[in-house]
């Protein structure tokens, strides 16, 4: 990146989450990712640089190994002219959603991360002039807690995600049970998808067509998620599923029940695929927050006595090879040491990170008669689709968030048990229609 020649007009607002904001370059397939902070919580430039460097190191030394070289793009920290950042911030402000404006873009340090634009196919450095369909999925937690430390029976039946949605009072959209008819929205979605999936150039229409196109989207995404690249290995972790396999509140559970099937002893995911690897990292949360919290307090007590040890314990980095090697110790035998407690705390932070990452899938039709340039392809009814799959938002969750997670966990389960589960049967039977063989549940962003 030629920092001296930065022009804000070449960059446009791309998206943002709770902690960072992303702008994309108009021609080149790169994005800049800036940190965001609440207005009264400014950090020094050194702190921001360290934070960004930690994100890059964590991706390189930990996540690349766990998830696979091909899926993780760590990027690099770049220093930008302050004037460019200020002008860019002014330019994009009007495009930011109001709900995200409680935090400001960091315009003081001049540091940001430069990453490949993962909404593009990863083999091209410049924007291509052919349609790209991009789907971002947040694969929240993929297992039900199996830890013996879990005290709330409900946590063995219903997953945290399903329970949490009720506490958030989020509105379910495109779900089968909401008051509005999703038909018009689904029709519009299908209209946009037809050029990618429908054999007759999107000219056919009607409810049957809408359903077929959306089913094909789900089919293609599933195939991409279950695919393995040749280089993909099973990953460094070997954690087996234990306990109940499927969330009782999910449509998947109902569908298995209807088919008279039991939940399987294993995840059923191919070992080289990204979903399997993501699940393995999520399962580093072996003890659940209920088993982890006392260990966190053990570390805290030690740090109160020996605050200078915080650095040696690598609580705030560096996230290097030593940090990585310690994560591989899967033993759950507590010998009462701070070392054991620390390993479990660090594994929990990594697991929470994997429970909050996103998977970006970019799909583009292969032109007829051309080779796929050695890119992976997936067949669809209209043409073959070249695709790339990447993981993003792999920022290690902070040590400080553990007490919050502990309190939140209790709040989520108590709320669900008291307010929802009591009247659950009626709600569930109306929310998810029986005999639906594909369910697309989208949430407002
Ligand atoms: O608590 P959850 O499971 O709702 O996850 C939060 C996410 O909510 P969602 O994925 O929409 O359910 C939440 O995402 P949104 O802001 O809702 O887009 C954040 O990713 C948050 O992480 P952090 O505090 O920014 O590090 C996430 O918080 P933690 O992963 O730190 O719990
Ligand atoms: N390298 C990238 N290429 C393309 N789009 C990206 C890239 N990185 C992030 N994005 C887009 O920007 C959005 C916000 O980025 P990101 O998820 O990293 O933000 P965050 O604030 O860390 O998220 P969270 O709310 O989960 O904490 C993503 O959801 C994605 O749509």
XYZ file of C-alpha atoms and ligand atoms in Angstrom:
508
model
C 0.000 0.000 0.000
C 1.478 3.330 -1.043
C 0.584 5.313 2.017
C 1.753 8.646 0.652
C -0.860 8.505 -2.122
C -3.918 7.611 -0.112
C -7.096 9.143 -1.531
C -10.338 8.765 0.448
C -12.350 8.891 -2.788
C -10.955 5.507 -3.792
C -12.449 3.880 -0.682
C -16.055 3.276 0.256
C -17.940 2.182 3.339
C -18.208 -1.604 3.414
C -19.579 -2.660 6.787
C -19.026 -2.703 10.512
C -19.590 -4.699 13.653
C -19.415 -3.885 17.316
C -15.663 -3.318 17.400
C -14.408 -2.482 13.934
C -15.342 -0.707 10.722
C -14.338 -1.792 7.234
C -13.849 0.234 4.033
C -13.171 -1.333 0.623
C -11.014 -0.113 -2.254
C -12.917 0.576 -5.478
C -10.564 -1.306 -7.799
C -8.166 -3.372 -5.783
C -9.427 -6.356 -3.774
C -8.368 -4.985 -0.418
C -10.113 -3.553 2.625
C -8.984 -1.453 5.565
C -10.267 -2.495 8.979
C -10.279 0.235 11.651
C -10.922 -0.210 15.356
C -13.882 1.583 16.964
C -14.211 2.849 20.533
C -16.884 4.490 22.695
C -16.369 8.302 22.601
C -15.108 8.482 26.188
C -12.729 5.518 25.902
C -9.891 6.711 23.718
C -6.698 4.636 23.620
C -3.152 5.724 22.919
C -1.606 5.111 19.502
C 0.791 2.585 21.072
C -2.091 0.652 22.611
C -3.919 0.560 19.287
C -0.829 -0.573 17.422
C -0.282 -3.345 19.985
C -3.932 -4.396 19.793
C -3.814 -4.652 15.994
C -0.481 -6.475 16.043
C -1.956 -8.962 18.532
C -4.867 -9.625 16.152
C -2.454 -10.356 13.294
C -0.217 -12.579 15.492
C -3.177 -14.500 16.864
C -4.385 -15.223 13.321
C -0.906 -16.278 12.152
C 0.223 -18.361 15.136
C -3.035 -19.860 16.358
C -6.002 -19.676 13.995
C -4.142 -20.543 10.793
C -3.059 -23.773 12.435
C -6.447 -24.599 13.925
C -8.618 -23.640 10.958
C -6.279 -24.078 7.992
C -3.892 -21.929 6.013
C -6.360 -21.361 3.160
C -9.247 -20.108 5.237
C -7.518 -17.557 7.464
C -6.262 -14.225 6.094
C -4.332 -12.346 8.752
C -3.506 -9.198 6.810
C -1.003 -6.673 8.116
C -0.951 -3.550 10.241
C -0.558 -0.371 8.194
C 0.098 3.222 9.201
C -1.980 5.743 7.269
C -1.768 9.520 6.877
C -3.979 11.090 9.572
C -5.524 13.501 7.086
C -6.646 10.566 4.903
C -8.271 8.825 7.896
C -10.075 12.017 8.983
C -11.428 12.694 5.484
C -12.459 9.060 5.088
C -14.270 9.139 8.432
C -16.237 12.240 7.364
C -17.036 10.720 3.984
C -18.492 7.465 5.299
C -20.282 8.803 8.385
C -23.647 9.206 6.597
C -23.587 5.562 5.485
C -23.130 4.080 8.933
C -26.210 2.458 10.478
C -27.492 4.445 13.440
C -27.354 1.425 15.729
C -23.545 1.242 15.261
C -22.841 4.934 15.871
C -22.430 4.549 19.632
C -18.748 3.973 18.847
C -16.371 6.173 16.854
C -13.836 5.133 14.282
C -10.269 5.559 15.553
C -9.004 8.600 13.655
C -6.200 9.435 16.072
C -3.648 6.634 15.794
C -3.477 6.334 11.993
C -3.198 2.526 12.362
C -5.487 0.018 10.665
C -5.358 -3.497 9.265
C -5.081 -4.103 5.550
C -6.754 -7.358 4.473
C -7.861 -9.031 1.251
C -11.451 -8.212 0.351
C -13.021 -11.535 1.237
C -16.236 -10.789 -0.633
C -14.213 -11.320 -3.830
C -12.781 -14.507 -5.248
C -9.387 -14.834 -3.628
C -7.314 -15.480 -6.752
C -7.836 -12.014 -8.217
C -6.122 -8.817 -7.153
C -8.469 -6.508 -9.031
C -12.269 -6.336 -9.025
C -13.767 -8.665 -11.640
C -16.495 -7.615 -14.024
C -18.725 -10.582 -13.482
C -21.419 -11.118 -10.886
C -20.388 -12.269 -7.448
C -22.790 -13.560 -4.861
C -21.453 -13.294 -1.368
C -22.946 -14.880 1.742
C -21.736 -14.240 5.286
C -22.620 -16.759 7.979
C -22.013 -16.558 11.693
C -21.688 -20.178 12.833
C -22.386 -19.548 16.532
C -21.832 -22.425 18.979
C -22.140 -25.839 17.279
C -22.484 -28.053 20.357
C -24.479 -28.433 23.556
C -22.274 -28.071 26.686
C -21.079 -31.466 27.923
C -19.273 -30.283 31.054
C -20.135 -31.864 34.404
C -19.901 -28.392 35.915
C -23.119 -27.286 34.212
C -25.762 -26.776 36.918
C -28.687 -25.564 34.798
C -30.354 -28.646 33.322
C -31.782 -26.502 30.510
C -28.256 -25.964 29.121
C -28.070 -29.680 28.327
C -31.209 -29.393 26.194
C -31.361 -26.000 24.518
C -28.334 -24.185 23.064
C -27.214 -20.768 24.298
C -27.949 -19.138 20.954
C -31.626 -20.149 20.941
C -32.028 -19.096 24.577
C -30.158 -15.814 24.077
C -32.425 -14.675 21.260
C -35.301 -14.464 23.717
C -33.330 -12.365 26.198
C -32.312 -10.004 23.375
C -36.072 -9.696 22.336
C -34.867 -9.818 18.780
C -37.506 -9.984 16.092
C -37.398 -13.113 13.974
C -37.683 -12.265 10.302
C -38.219 -14.692 7.425
C -39.103 -17.220 10.130
C -42.188 -19.298 9.523
C -44.000 -18.013 12.596
C -43.804 -14.230 12.343
C -46.895 -12.128 11.795
C -45.792 -10.636 8.470
C -45.891 -12.802 5.415
C -42.330 -13.534 4.306
C -43.562 -14.417 0.807
C -42.833 -11.018 -0.753
C -39.355 -10.876 0.780
C -38.500 -14.386 -0.311
C -39.722 -13.588 -3.807
C -37.422 -10.598 -3.967
C -34.496 -12.625 -2.646
C -35.180 -15.316 -5.266
C -35.285 -12.647 -7.980
C -31.724 -11.603 -7.105
C -30.570 -15.207 -6.958
C -32.002 -16.338 -10.298
C -29.080 -15.176 -12.459
C -26.851 -17.461 -10.380
C -29.042 -20.505 -10.074
C -31.949 -20.637 -12.446
C -31.490 -22.446 -15.760
C -33.623 -20.181 -17.974
C -31.940 -16.842 -17.336
C -34.349 -16.007 -14.526
C -37.349 -15.713 -16.827
C -39.506 -18.290 -15.068
C -41.480 -17.191 -12.026
C -44.083 -18.265 -9.474
C -43.982 -19.698 -5.935
C -42.543 -23.010 -7.091
C -39.640 -21.199 -8.713
C -38.974 -19.068 -5.623
C -38.762 -22.155 -3.460
C -36.537 -23.986 -5.939
C -34.070 -21.092 -6.196
C -33.788 -20.644 -2.436
C -33.414 -24.367 -1.935
C -30.593 -24.325 -4.442
C -28.869 -21.483 -2.575
C -29.033 -23.516 0.648
C -27.764 -26.584 -1.216
C -24.790 -24.728 -2.736
C -23.845 -23.080 0.578
C -24.023 -26.451 2.326
C -21.778 -28.078 -0.274
C -19.260 -25.255 -0.012
C -19.218 -25.469 3.780
C -18.681 -29.225 3.706
C -15.988 -29.114 1.036
C -12.315 -29.580 1.896
C -9.432 -28.121 -0.013
C -6.676 -30.589 -0.909
C -4.333 -28.964 1.526
C -6.855 -29.111 4.366
C -5.810 -31.324 7.255
C -7.983 -32.402 10.144
C -6.402 -29.695 12.301
C -4.397 -29.794 15.498
C -7.326 -30.550 17.823
C -9.077 -33.870 18.480
C -12.143 -33.265 20.579
C -15.050 -35.700 20.487
C -18.694 -34.794 20.960
C -20.288 -35.959 24.194
C -23.786 -35.614 25.628
C -26.910 -34.572 23.706
C -26.122 -33.568 20.124
C -28.974 -31.359 19.006
C -30.685 -28.328 20.506
C -34.273 -29.189 21.361
C -35.475 -25.729 20.313
C -33.945 -25.887 16.841
C -35.830 -26.775 13.631
C -33.149 -29.420 12.978
C -34.192 -31.348 16.068
C -37.830 -31.314 14.938
C -36.857 -32.417 11.455
C -34.807 -35.367 12.821
C -37.715 -36.293 15.059
C -40.128 -36.251 12.116
C -37.827 -38.525 10.165
C -37.631 -40.886 13.133
C -33.853 -40.394 13.355
C -31.702 -40.233 16.459
C -28.958 -37.643 16.806
C -25.646 -39.117 15.780
C -22.690 -39.857 18.072
C -20.446 -37.566 16.094
C -20.927 -34.287 14.298
C -21.124 -36.013 10.908
C -18.931 -33.274 9.415
C -16.062 -34.231 7.065
C -12.787 -33.740 8.942
C -11.093 -31.379 6.477
C -14.012 -28.964 6.166
C -14.086 -25.555 7.770
C -17.231 -26.251 9.818
C -15.583 -29.279 11.465
C -12.484 -27.289 12.317
C -14.491 -24.368 13.650
C -16.468 -26.756 15.847
C -13.224 -28.253 17.185
C -11.978 -24.824 18.230
C -15.351 -23.972 19.803
C -15.108 -27.190 21.817
C -11.950 -25.922 23.510
C -14.609 -24.610 25.876
C -14.570 -27.968 27.645
C -15.664 -26.810 31.090
C -18.406 -24.370 30.172
C -18.371 -20.916 31.773
C -19.661 -22.496 35.010
C -16.566 -24.699 35.326
C -14.262 -22.017 33.981
C -15.233 -19.166 36.285
C -13.617 -20.585 39.475
C -10.403 -21.116 37.468
C -10.558 -17.507 36.252
C -10.849 -16.425 39.891
C -7.771 -18.520 40.741
C -5.792 -16.648 38.080
C -7.200 -13.333 39.303
C -6.162 -14.062 42.880
C -2.653 -14.899 41.724
C -2.471 -11.685 39.687
C -3.628 -9.633 42.659
C -0.690 -11.023 44.611
C 1.805 -10.871 41.744
C 0.587 -8.207 39.271
C 3.956 -8.139 37.509
C 3.314 -11.751 36.379
C 0.562 -10.660 33.955
C 3.156 -10.325 31.212
C 4.766 -13.724 31.842
C 1.331 -15.372 31.805
C 0.742 -13.845 28.337
C -2.715 -12.605 29.300
C -2.495 -9.715 26.793
C -0.102 -11.408 24.366
C 2.202 -12.001 22.720
C 0.131 -14.621 20.925
C 3.129 -16.559 19.727
C 4.177 -20.198 19.338
C 4.512 -20.637 23.142
C 0.942 -19.384 23.597
C -0.241 -21.763 20.845
C 1.517 -24.844 22.261
C -0.163 -24.390 25.658
C -3.587 -24.436 24.002
C -2.985 -28.010 22.863
C -3.110 -29.399 26.418
C -6.639 -30.804 26.581
C -6.330 -32.417 30.012
C -9.226 -31.610 32.373
C -7.579 -33.008 35.543
C -7.302 -30.003 37.849
C -4.043 -30.233 39.813
C -4.873 -27.027 41.678
C -2.161 -24.984 39.949
C -2.354 -21.535 38.388
C -0.842 -23.061 35.233
C -3.843 -25.393 34.799
C -6.298 -22.568 35.468
C -4.523 -20.298 32.992
C -4.534 -22.905 30.214
C -8.295 -23.395 30.602
C -8.881 -19.617 30.672
C -6.887 -19.117 27.459
C -8.629 -22.060 25.766
C -11.990 -20.575 26.752
C -11.067 -17.225 25.179
C -10.058 -18.969 21.940
C -13.279 -21.023 21.938
C -15.393 -17.883 22.443
C -13.603 -16.299 19.503
C -14.535 -19.261 17.294
C -18.143 -18.983 18.528
C -18.302 -15.405 17.245
C -16.394 -15.504 13.940
C -17.954 -15.200 10.476
C -17.551 -17.345 7.392
C -17.585 -15.463 4.105
C -18.488 -17.402 0.958
C -17.994 -15.762 -2.456
C -19.550 -17.456 -5.502
C -19.218 -16.534 -9.149
C -20.427 -18.352 -12.297
C -17.611 -19.860 -14.376
C -17.771 -18.556 -17.926
C -18.729 -21.300 -20.377
C -15.800 -22.996 -22.014
C -13.235 -21.445 -19.679
C -11.208 -23.314 -17.108
C -11.784 -22.519 -13.460
C -8.197 -21.235 -13.056
C -7.595 -24.023 -10.556
C -10.156 -22.522 -8.227
C -12.588 -24.868 -6.506
C -15.964 -25.133 -8.251
C -19.397 -26.300 -7.212
C -22.017 -27.401 -9.771
C -25.370 -25.625 -9.795
C -28.363 -25.938 -12.110
C -27.343 -22.894 -14.170
C -23.564 -23.204 -14.343
C -20.559 -24.202 -12.336
C -19.772 -21.716 -9.590
C -16.213 -20.833 -8.624
C -16.037 -20.121 -4.919
C -13.810 -19.057 -2.078
C -14.397 -19.521 1.640
C -12.726 -17.479 4.366
C -13.082 -16.866 8.069
C -13.144 -13.370 9.459
C -13.330 -11.577 12.781
C -10.815 -13.764 14.592
C -9.992 -11.253 17.331
C -9.181 -13.057 20.561
C -11.874 -12.332 23.180
C -10.518 -10.317 26.105
C -9.651 -11.898 29.450
C -11.718 -9.150 31.116
C -14.940 -10.346 29.489
C -15.058 -13.570 31.557
C -17.004 -12.204 34.590
C -19.487 -10.644 32.153
C -19.898 -13.990 30.359
C -20.500 -15.720 33.683
C -23.275 -13.319 34.705
C -24.797 -13.277 31.221
C -24.947 -17.079 31.095
C -27.097 -17.197 34.216
C -29.294 -14.382 32.994
C -29.907 -16.101 29.648
C -30.864 -19.449 31.194
C -33.022 -17.972 33.940
C -34.900 -15.775 31.513
C -35.505 -18.654 29.122
C -36.567 -21.085 31.847
C -38.971 -18.646 33.473
C -40.532 -16.892 30.531
C -40.234 -19.102 27.497
C -39.950 -22.719 28.374
C -43.165 -22.687 30.404
C -45.236 -21.847 27.328
C -42.797 -23.489 24.967
C -44.845 -26.208 23.365
C -47.382 -23.863 21.816
C -44.723 -21.413 20.643
C -42.536 -24.059 19.076
C -45.337 -25.728 17.232
C -46.290 -22.466 15.518
C -42.745 -21.148 14.936
C -41.423 -23.938 12.801
C -43.787 -25.539 10.358
C -43.477 -29.256 10.178
C -42.257 -30.938 7.003
C -40.117 -27.937 5.963
C -37.062 -29.550 4.440
C -35.070 -26.334 4.247
C -35.406 -23.402 6.604
C -33.696 -20.087 6.021
C -33.850 -17.933 9.141
C -32.478 -14.435 8.584
C -32.086 -11.797 11.258
C -32.134 -8.036 10.923
C -28.651 -6.449 10.939
O -22.935 -12.679 23.049
P -23.391 -13.076 21.658
O -23.338 -14.538 21.458
O -24.700 -12.472 21.288
O -22.307 -12.504 20.634
C -22.042 -11.108 20.438
C -22.424 -10.770 19.011
O -23.822 -10.889 18.891
P -24.566 -11.822 17.813
O -23.562 -12.586 17.045
O -25.358 -10.859 16.993
O -25.431 -12.716 18.641
C -22.025 -9.333 18.683
O -22.319 -9.114 17.318
P -23.286 -7.903 16.865
O -22.759 -6.669 17.534
O -24.670 -8.281 17.321
O -23.137 -7.863 15.379
C -20.516 -9.123 18.879
O -19.817 -9.908 17.946
C -20.096 -9.492 20.286
O -18.675 -9.532 20.354
P -17.801 -8.297 20.881
O -18.387 -7.918 22.201
O -17.943 -7.247 19.838
O -16.421 -8.852 20.972
C -20.567 -10.900 20.658
O -20.316 -11.072 22.043
P -19.393 -12.218 22.654
O -18.981 -13.154 21.570
O -18.235 -11.479 23.219
O -20.254 -12.866 23.666
N -11.555 -8.865 4.970
C -12.824 -8.545 4.749
N -13.336 -8.574 3.507
C -14.619 -8.239 3.254
N -15.486 -7.872 4.208
C -15.059 -7.823 5.467
C -13.716 -8.158 5.821
N -13.572 -8.026 7.162
C -14.770 -7.645 7.618
N -15.667 -7.514 6.610
C -17.093 -7.087 6.710
O -17.208 -6.115 7.728
C -18.087 -6.572 8.764
C -17.548 -6.129 10.116
O -16.279 -6.716 10.340
P -15.975 -7.539 11.651
O -16.897 -8.705 11.789
O -14.540 -7.850 11.644
O -16.350 -6.448 12.750
P -16.388 -6.583 14.310
O -16.765 -5.258 14.826
O -15.101 -7.163 14.788
O -17.566 -7.639 14.526
P -18.336 -8.047 15.868
O -19.594 -7.234 15.924
O -18.618 -9.508 15.644
O -17.402 -7.789 17.024
C -18.135 -8.092 8.606
O -19.334 -8.610 9.098
C -17.981 -8.260 7.101
O -19.229 -8.120 6.463
